[in-house]
Coordinates of N, CA, C and O in Angstrom, one line a residue:
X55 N -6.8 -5.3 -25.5 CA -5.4 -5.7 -25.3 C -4.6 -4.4 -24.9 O -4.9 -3.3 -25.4
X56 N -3.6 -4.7 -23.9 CA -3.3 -3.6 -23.7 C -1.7 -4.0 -23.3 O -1.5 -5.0 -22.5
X57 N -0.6 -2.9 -23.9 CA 0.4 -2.8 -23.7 C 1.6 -3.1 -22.7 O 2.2 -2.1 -22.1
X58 N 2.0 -4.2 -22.5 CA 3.1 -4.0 -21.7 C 4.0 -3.2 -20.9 O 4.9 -2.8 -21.5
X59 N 3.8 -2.8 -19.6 CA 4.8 -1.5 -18.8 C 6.0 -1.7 -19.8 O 6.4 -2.7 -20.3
X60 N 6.3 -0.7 -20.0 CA 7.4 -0.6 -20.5 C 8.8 -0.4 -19.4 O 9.8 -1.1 -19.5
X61 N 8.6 0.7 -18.2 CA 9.2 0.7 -16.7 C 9.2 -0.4 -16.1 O 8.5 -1.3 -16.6
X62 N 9.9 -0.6 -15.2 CA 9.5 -1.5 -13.7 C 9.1 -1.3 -12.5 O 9.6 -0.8 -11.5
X63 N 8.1 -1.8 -12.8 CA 7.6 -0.9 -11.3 C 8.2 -1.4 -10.0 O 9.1 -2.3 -10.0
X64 N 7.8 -0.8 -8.9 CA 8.5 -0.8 -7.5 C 7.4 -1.1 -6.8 O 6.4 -0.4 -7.0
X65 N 7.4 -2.3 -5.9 CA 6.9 -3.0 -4.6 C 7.0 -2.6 -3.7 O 8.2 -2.4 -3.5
X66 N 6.2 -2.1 -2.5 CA 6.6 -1.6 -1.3 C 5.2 -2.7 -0.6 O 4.0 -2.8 -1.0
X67 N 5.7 -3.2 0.3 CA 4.7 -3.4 1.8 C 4.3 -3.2 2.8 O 4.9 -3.8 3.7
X68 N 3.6 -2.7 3.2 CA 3.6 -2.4 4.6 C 2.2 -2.6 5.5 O 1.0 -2.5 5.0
X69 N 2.3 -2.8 6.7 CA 2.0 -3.7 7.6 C 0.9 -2.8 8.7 O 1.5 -2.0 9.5
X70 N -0.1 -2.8 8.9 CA -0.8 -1.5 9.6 C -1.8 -2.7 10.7 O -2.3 -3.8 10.5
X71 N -1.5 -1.8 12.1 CA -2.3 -2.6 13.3 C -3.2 -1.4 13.1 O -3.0 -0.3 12.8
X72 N -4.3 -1.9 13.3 CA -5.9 -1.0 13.3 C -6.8 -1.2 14.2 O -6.7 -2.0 15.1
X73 N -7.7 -0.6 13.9 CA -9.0 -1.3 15.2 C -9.8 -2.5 14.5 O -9.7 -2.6 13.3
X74 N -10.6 -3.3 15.1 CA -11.1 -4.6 14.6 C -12.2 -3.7 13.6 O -11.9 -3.7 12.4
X75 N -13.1 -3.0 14.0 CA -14.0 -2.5 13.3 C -13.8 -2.0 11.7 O -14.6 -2.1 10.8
X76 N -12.6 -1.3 11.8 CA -12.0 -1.1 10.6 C -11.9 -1.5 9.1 O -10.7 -1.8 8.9
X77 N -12.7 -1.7 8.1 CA -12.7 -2.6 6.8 C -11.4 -2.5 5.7 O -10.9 -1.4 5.7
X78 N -11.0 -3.3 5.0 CA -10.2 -3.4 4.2 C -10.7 -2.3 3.4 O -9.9 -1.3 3.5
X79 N -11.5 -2.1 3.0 CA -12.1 -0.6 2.1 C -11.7 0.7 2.4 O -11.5 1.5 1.5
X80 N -11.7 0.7 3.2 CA -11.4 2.2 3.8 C -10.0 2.2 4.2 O -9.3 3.2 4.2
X81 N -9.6 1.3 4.5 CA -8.0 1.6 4.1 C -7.2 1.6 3.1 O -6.0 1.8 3.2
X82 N -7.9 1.2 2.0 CA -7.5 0.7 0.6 C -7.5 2.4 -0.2 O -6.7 3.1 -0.9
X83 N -9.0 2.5 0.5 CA -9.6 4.2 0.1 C -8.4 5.2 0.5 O -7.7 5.8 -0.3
X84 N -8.3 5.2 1.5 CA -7.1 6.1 2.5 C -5.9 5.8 1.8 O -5.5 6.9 1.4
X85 N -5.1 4.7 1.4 CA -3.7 4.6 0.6 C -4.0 5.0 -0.7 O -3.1 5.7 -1.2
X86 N -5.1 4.8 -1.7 CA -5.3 5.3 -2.7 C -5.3 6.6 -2.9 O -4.8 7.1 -3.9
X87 N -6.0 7.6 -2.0 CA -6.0 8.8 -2.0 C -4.4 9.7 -1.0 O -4.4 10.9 -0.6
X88 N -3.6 8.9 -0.8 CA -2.4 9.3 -0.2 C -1.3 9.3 -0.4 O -0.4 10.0 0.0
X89 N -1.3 8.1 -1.5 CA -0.1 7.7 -2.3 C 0.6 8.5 -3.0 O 1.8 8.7 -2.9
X90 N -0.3 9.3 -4.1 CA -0.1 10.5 -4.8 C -0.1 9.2 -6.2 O -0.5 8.0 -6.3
X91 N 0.5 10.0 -7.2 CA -0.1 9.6 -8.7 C 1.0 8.7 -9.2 O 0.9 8.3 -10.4
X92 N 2.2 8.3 -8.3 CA 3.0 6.9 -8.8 C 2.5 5.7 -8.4 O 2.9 4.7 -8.9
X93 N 1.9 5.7 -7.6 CA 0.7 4.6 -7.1 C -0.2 3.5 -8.5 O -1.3 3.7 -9.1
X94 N 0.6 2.4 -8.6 CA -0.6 2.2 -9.8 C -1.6 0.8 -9.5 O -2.3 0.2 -10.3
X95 N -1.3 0.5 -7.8 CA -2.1 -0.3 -8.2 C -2.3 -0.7 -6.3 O -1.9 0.2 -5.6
X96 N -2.7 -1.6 -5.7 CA -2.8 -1.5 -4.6 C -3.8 -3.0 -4.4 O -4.8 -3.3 -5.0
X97 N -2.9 -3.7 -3.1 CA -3.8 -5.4 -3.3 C -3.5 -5.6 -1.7 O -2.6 -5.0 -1.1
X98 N -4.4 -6.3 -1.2 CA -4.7 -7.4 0.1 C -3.5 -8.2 0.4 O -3.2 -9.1 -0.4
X99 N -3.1 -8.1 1.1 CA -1.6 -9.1 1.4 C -1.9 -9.8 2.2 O -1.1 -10.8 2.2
X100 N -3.0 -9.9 3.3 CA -3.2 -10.3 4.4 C -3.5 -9.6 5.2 O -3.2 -8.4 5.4
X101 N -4.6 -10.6 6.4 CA -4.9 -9.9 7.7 C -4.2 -10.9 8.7 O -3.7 -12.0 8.3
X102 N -4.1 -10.6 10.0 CA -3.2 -11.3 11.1 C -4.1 -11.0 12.2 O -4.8 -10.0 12.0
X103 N -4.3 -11.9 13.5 CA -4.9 -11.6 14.4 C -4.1 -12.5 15.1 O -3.9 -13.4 14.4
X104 N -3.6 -12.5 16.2 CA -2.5 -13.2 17.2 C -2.0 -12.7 18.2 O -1.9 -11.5 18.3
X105 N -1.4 -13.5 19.2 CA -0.7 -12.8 20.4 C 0.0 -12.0 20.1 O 0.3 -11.3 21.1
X106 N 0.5 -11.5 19.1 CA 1.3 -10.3 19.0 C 0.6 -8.7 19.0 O 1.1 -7.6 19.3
X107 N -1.1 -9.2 18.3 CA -2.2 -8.1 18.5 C -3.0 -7.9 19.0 O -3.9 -8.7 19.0
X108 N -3.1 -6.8 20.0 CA -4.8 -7.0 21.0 C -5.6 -7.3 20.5 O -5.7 -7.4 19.3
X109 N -6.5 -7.5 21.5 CA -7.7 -8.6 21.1 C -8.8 -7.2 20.1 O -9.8 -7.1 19.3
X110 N -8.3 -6.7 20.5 CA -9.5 -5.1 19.5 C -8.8 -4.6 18.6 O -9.0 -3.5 18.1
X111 N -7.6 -5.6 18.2 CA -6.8 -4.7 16.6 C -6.9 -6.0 15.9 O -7.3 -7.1 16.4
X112 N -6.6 -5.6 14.8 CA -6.3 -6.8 13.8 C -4.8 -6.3 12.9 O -4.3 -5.3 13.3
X113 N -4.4 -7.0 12.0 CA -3.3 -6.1 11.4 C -3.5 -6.5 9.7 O -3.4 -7.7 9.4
X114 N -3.8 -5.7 9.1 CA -3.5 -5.6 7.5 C -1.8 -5.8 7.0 O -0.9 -5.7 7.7
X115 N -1.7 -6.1 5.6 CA -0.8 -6.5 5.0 C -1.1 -5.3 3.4 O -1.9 -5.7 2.5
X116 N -0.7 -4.1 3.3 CA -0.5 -3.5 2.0 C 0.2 -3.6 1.2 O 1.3 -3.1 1.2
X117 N -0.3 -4.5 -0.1 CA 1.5 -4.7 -1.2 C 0.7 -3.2 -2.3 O -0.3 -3.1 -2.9
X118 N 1.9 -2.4 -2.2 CA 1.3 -1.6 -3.4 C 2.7 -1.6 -4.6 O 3.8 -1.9 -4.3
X119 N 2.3 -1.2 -5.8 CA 3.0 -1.3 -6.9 C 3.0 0.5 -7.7 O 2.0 1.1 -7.9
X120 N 4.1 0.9 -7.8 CA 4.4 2.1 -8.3 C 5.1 2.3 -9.2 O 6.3 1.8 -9.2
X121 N 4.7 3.3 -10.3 CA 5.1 3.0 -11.6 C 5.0 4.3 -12.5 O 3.9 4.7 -12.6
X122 N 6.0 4.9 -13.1 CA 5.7 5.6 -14.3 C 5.6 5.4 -15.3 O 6.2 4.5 -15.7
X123 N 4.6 6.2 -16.4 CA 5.0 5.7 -17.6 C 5.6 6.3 -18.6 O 5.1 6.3 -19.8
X124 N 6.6 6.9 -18.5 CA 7.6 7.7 -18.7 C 9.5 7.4 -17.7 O 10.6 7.7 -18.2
X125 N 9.5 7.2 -17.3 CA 11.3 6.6 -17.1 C 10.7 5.9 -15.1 O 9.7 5.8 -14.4
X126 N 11.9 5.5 -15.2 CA 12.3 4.3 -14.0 C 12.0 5.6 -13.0 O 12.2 6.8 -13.3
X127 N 11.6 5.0 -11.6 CA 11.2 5.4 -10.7 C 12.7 5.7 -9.6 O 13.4 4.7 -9.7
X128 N 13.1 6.3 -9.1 CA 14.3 6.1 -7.6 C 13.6 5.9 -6.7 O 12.4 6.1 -6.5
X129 N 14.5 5.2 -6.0 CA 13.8 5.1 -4.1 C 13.4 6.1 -3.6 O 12.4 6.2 -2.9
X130 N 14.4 7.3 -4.0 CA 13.8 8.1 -3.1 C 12.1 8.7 -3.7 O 11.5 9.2 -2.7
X131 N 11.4 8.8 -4.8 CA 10.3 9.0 -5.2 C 9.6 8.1 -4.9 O 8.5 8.5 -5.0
X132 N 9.5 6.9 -4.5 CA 8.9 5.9 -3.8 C 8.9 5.6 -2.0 O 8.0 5.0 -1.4
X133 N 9.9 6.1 -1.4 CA 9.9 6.1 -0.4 C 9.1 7.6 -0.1 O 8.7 7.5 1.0
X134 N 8.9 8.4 -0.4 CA 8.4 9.7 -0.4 C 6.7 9.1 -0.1 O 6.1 9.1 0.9
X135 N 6.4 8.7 -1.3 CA 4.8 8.3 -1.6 C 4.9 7.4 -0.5 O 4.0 7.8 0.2
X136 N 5.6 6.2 0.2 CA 5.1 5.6 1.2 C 5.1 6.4 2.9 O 4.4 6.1 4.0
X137 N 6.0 7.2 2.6 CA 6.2 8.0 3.8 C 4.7 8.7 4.1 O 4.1 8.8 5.1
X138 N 4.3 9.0 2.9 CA 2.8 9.9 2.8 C 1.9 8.8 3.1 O 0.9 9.4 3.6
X139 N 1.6 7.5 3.1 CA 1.0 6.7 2.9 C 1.2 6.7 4.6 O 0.1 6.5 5.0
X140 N 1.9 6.8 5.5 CA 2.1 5.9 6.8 C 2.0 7.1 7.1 O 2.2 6.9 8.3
X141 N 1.8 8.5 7.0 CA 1.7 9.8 7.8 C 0.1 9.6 7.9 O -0.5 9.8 8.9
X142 N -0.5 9.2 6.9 CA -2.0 9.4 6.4 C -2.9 8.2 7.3 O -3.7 8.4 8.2
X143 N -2.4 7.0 6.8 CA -2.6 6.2 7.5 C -2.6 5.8 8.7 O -3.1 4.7 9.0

């Protein structure tokens, strides 16, 4: 059993066109290792393939969740970690 956040954590999404070859894994790998350490969690939102994407991209859906466990998080320490996440990615 294990304890209730005590914080609230913070939702961010974001949306990546890639090449078809590309696996959910290694981009999962890539935002895990980019996020930095308010990162606590990271899930599948969706893939998309449609007139809006060439036929050799596909586009992922990232919902990640960020959280301390020690006091409430600001936007701006959350937009930082996503900023890093979309320079990396």
């Amino acid at each position: 059993v294990k304890d209730l956040p005590q914080y609230q954590g913070v939702t961010r999404d974001l949306n990546f066109v890639l090449d078809e070859a590309l696996e959910w894994r290694k981009l999962a790998d890539a935002v895990r290792g980019s996020a930095g350490p308010l990162l606590e969690s990271i899930a599948f939102g969706g893939q998309y393939r449609g007139k809006q994407i060439p036929d050799d991209k596909k586009s992922y859906l990232v919902s990640m969740v960020f959280r301390s466990p020690e006091r409430t998080l600001t936007s701006e320490e959350v937009d930082a970690s996503v900023a890093q996440v979309v320079r990396t990615c």
